[in-house]
PDB file of C-alpha atoms in Angstrom:
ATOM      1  CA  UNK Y 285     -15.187 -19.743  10.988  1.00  0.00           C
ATOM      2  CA  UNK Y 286     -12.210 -17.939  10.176  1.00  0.00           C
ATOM      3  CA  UNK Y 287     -12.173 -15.581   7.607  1.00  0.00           C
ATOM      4  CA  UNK Y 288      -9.393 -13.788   4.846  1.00  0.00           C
ATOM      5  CA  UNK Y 289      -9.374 -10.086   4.414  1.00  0.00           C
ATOM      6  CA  UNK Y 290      -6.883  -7.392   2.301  1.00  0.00           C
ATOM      7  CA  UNK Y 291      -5.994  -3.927   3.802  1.00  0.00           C
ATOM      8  CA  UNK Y 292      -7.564  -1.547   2.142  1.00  0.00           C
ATOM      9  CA  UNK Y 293      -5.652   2.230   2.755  1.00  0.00           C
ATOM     10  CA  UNK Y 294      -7.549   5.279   0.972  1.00  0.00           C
ATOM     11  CA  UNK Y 295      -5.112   7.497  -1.456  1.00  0.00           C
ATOM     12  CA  UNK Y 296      -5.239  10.287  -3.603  1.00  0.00           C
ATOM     13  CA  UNK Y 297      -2.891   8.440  -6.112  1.00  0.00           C
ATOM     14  CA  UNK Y 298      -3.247   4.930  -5.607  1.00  0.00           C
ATOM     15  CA  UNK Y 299      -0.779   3.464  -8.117  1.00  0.00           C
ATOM     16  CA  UNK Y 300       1.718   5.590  -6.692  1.00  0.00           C
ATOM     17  CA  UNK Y 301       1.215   4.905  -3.067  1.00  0.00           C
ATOM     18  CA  UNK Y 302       0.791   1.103  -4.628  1.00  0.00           C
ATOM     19  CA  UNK Y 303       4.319   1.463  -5.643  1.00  0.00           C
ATOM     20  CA  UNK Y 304       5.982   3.030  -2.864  1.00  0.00           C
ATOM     21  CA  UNK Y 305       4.025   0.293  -0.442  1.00  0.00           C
ATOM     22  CA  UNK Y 306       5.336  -2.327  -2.599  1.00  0.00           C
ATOM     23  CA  UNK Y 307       8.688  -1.324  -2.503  1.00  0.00           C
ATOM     24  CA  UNK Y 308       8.911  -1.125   1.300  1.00  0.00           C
ATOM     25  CA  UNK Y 309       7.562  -4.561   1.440  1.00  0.00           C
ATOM     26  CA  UNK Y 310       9.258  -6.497  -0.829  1.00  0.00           C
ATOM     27  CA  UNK Y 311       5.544  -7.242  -2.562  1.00  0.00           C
ATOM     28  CA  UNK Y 312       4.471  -7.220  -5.964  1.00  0.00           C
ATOM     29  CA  UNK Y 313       2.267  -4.243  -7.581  1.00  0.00           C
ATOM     30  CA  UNK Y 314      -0.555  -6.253  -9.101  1.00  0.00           C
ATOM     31  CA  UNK Y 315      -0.214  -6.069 -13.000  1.00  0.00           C
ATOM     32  CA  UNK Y 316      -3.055  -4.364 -14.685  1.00  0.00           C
ATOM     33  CA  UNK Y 317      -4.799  -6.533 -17.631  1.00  0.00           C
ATOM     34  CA  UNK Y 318      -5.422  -3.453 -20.793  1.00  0.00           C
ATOM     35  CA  UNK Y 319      -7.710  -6.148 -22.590  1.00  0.00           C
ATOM     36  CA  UNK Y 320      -9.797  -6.977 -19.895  1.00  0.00           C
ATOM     37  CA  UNK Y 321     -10.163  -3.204 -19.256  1.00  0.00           C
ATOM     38  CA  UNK Y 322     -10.582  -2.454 -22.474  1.00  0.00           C
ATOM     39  CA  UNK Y 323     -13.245  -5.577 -22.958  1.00  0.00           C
ATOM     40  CA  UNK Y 324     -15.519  -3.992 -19.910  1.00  0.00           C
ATOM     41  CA  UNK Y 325     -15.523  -0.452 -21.584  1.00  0.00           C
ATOM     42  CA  UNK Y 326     -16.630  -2.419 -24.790  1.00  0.00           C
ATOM     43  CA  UNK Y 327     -18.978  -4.041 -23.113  1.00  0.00           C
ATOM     44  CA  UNK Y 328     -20.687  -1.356 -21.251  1.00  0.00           C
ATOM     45  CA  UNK Y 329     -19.485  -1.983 -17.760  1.00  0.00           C
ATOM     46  CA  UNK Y 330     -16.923   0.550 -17.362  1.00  0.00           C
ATOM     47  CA  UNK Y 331     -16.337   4.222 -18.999  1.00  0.00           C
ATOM     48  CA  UNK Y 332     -13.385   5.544 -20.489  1.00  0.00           C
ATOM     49  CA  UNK Y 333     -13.456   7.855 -17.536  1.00  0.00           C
ATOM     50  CA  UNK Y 334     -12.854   4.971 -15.403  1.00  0.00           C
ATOM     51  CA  UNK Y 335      -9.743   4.377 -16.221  1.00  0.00           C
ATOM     52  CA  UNK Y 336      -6.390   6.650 -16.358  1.00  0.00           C
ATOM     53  CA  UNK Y 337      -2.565   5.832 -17.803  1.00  0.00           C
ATOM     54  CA  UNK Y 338       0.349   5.150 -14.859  1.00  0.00           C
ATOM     55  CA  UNK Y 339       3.581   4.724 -16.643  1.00  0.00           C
ATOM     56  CA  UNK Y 340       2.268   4.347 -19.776  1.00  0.00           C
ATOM     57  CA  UNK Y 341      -0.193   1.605 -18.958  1.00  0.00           C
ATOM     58  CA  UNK Y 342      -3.689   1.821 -19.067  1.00  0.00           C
ATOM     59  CA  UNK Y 343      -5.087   0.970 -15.090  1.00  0.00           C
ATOM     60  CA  UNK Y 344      -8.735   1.232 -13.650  1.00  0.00           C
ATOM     61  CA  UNK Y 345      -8.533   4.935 -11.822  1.00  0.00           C
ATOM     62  CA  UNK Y 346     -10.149   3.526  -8.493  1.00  0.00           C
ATOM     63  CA  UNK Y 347      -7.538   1.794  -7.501  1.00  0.00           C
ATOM     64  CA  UNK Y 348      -4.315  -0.791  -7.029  1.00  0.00           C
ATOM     65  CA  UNK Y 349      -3.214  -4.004  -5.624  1.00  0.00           C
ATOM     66  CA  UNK Y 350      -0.183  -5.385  -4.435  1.00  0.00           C
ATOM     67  CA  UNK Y 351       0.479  -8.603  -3.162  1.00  0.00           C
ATOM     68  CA  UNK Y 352       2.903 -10.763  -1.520  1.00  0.00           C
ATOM     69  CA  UNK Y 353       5.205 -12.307  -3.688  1.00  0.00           C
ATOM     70  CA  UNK Y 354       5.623 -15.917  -2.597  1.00  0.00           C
ATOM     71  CA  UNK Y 355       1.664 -16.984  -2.934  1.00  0.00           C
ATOM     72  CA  UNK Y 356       1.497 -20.414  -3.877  1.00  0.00           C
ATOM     73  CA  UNK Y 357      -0.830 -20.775  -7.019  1.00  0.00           C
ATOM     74  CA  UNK Y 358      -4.655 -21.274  -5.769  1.00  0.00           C
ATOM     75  CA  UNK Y 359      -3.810 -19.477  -2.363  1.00  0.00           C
ATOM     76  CA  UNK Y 360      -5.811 -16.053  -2.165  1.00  0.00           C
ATOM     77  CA  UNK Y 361      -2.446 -13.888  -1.680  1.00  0.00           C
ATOM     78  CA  UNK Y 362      -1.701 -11.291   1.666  1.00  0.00           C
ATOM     79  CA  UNK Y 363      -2.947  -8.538  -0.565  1.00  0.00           C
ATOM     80  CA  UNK Y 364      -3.414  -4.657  -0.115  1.00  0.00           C
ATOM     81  CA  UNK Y 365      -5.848  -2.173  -1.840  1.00  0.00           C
ATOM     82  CA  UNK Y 366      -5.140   1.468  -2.448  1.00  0.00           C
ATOM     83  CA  UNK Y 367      -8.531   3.053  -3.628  1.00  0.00           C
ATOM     84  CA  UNK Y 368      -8.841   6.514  -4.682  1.00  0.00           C
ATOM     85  CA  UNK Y 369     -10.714   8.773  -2.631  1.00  0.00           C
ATOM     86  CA  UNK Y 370     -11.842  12.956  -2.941  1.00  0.00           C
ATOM     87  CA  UNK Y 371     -10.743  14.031   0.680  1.00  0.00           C
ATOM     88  CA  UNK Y 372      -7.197  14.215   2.314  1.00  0.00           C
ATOM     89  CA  UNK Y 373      -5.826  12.818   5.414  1.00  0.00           C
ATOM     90  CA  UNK Y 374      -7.192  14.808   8.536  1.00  0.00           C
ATOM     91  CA  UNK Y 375      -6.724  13.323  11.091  1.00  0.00           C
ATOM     92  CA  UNK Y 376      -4.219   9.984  12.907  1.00  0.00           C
ATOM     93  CA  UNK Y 377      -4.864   6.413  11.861  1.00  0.00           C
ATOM     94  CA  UNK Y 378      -6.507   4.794  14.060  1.00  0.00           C
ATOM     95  CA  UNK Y 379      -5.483   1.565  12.594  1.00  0.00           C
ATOM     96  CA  UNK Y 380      -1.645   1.112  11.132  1.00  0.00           C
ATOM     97  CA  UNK Y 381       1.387  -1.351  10.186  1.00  0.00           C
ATOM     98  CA  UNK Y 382       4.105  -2.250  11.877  1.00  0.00           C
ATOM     99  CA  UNK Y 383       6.830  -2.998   9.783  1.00  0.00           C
ATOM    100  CA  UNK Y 384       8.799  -5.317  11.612  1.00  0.00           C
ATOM    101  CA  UNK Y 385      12.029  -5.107   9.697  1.00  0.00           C
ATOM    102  CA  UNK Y 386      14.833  -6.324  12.798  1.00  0.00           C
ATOM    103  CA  UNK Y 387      16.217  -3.758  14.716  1.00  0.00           C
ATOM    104  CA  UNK Y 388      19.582  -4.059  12.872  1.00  0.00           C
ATOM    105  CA  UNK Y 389      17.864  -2.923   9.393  1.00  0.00           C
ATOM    106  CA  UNK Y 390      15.266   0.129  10.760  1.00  0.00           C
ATOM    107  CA  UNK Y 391      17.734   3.204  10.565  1.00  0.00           C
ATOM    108  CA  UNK Y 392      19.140   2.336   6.954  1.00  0.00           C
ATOM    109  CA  UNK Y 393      15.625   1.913   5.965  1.00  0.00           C
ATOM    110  CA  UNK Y 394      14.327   4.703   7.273  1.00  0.00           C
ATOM    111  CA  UNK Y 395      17.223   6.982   6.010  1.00  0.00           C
ATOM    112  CA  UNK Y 396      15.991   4.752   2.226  1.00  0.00           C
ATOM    113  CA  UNK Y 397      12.034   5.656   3.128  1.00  0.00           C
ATOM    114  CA  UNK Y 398      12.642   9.306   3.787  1.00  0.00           C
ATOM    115  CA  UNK Y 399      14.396   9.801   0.779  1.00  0.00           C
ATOM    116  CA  UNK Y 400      11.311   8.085  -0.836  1.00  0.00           C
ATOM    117  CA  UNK Y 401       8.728  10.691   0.782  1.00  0.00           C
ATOM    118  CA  UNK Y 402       8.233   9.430   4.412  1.00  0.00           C
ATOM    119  CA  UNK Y 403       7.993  11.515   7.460  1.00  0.00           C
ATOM    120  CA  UNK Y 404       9.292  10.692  10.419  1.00  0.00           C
ATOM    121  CA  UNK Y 405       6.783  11.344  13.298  1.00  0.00           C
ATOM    122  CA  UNK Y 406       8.570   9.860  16.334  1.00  0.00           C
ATOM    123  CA  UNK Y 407      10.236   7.561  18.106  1.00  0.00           C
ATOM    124  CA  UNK Y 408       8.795   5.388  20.963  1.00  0.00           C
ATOM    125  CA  UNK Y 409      10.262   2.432  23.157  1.00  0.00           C
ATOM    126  CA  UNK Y 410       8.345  -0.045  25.860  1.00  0.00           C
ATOM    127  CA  UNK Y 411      10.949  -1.719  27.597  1.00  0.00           C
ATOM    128  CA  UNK Y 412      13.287  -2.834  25.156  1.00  0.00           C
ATOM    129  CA  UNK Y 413      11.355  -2.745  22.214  1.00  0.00           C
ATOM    130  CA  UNK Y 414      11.667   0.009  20.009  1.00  0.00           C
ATOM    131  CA  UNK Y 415      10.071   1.403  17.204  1.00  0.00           C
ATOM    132  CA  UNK Y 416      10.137   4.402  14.739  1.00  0.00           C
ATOM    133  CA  UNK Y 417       6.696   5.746  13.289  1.00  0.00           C
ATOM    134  CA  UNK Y 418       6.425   7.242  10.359  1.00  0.00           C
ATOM    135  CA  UNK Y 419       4.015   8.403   7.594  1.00  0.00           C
ATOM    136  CA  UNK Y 420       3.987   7.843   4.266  1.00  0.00           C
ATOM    137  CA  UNK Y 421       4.106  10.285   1.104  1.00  0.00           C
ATOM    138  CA  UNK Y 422       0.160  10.358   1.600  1.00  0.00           C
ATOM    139  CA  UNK Y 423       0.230  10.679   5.553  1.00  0.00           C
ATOM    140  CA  UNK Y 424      -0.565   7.426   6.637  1.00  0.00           C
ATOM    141  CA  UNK Y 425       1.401   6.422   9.565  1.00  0.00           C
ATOM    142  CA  UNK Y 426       2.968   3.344  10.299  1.00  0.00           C
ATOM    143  CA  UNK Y 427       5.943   1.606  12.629  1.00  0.00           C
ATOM    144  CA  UNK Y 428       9.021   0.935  11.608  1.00  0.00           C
ATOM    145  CA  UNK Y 429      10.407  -2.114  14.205  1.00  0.00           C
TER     146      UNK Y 429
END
């Protein structure tokens, strides 16, 4: 049996990371829904402290989605989860993207992602595939190809 799954990358601000993610991938940052917040703080479920303001919308604190944009309605959507956690980055990823982009489009969008808060970390080749890996504003790495 084969199973779905989201990537789920930890974040000290997750709607921001959510954003930046989003924009490098074309995807869609997962609205939030006030009244359904708002209706499980009513209803006991949630807290007030659950919940914060990004961009002058009220969003759970824990977290944010973003999706691919071309789901088709029904179809659970190539989705990815940034959840708030206490600690910083430490250490290397031992599990990360690669963005493969065509080798024609990887320098003008790593010249766009740097000005955006990436880091470049280095440059690798095998053969004559080549890639570019980078981190993002939070310091999670990932391969620009």
């Amino acid at each position: 049996m084969a199973y779905d799954f989201q990537v789920t990358i930890d974040s000290a601000d997750p709607h921001t990371l959510a954003e930046w993610w989003a924009d490098l991938l074309g995807w869609v940052v997962e609205p939030s829904d006030e009244a359904f917040i708002r209706e499980m703080i009513g209803k006991g479920y949630a807290s007030d402290e659950d919940t914060t303001t990004h961009r002058g919308n009220l969003v759970w604190k824990v977290g944010a989605g973003i999706h691919h944009p071309d789901t088709p309605e029904g179809v659970p959507p190539r989705r990815m989860l940034f959840q708030l956690v206490p600690e910083g980055k430490t250490v290397k990823n031992r599990v990360h993207l690669d963005i493969r982009m065509g080798a024609d489009k990887v320098e003008a969008e790593l010249e766009r992602l740097t000005g955006l808060g990436a880091k470049v970390l280095y440059r690798n080749n095998q053969g004559p595939y080549h890639w570019i890996t980078i981190a993002d504003p939070e310091g999670n790495e990932l391969c620009l190809t």
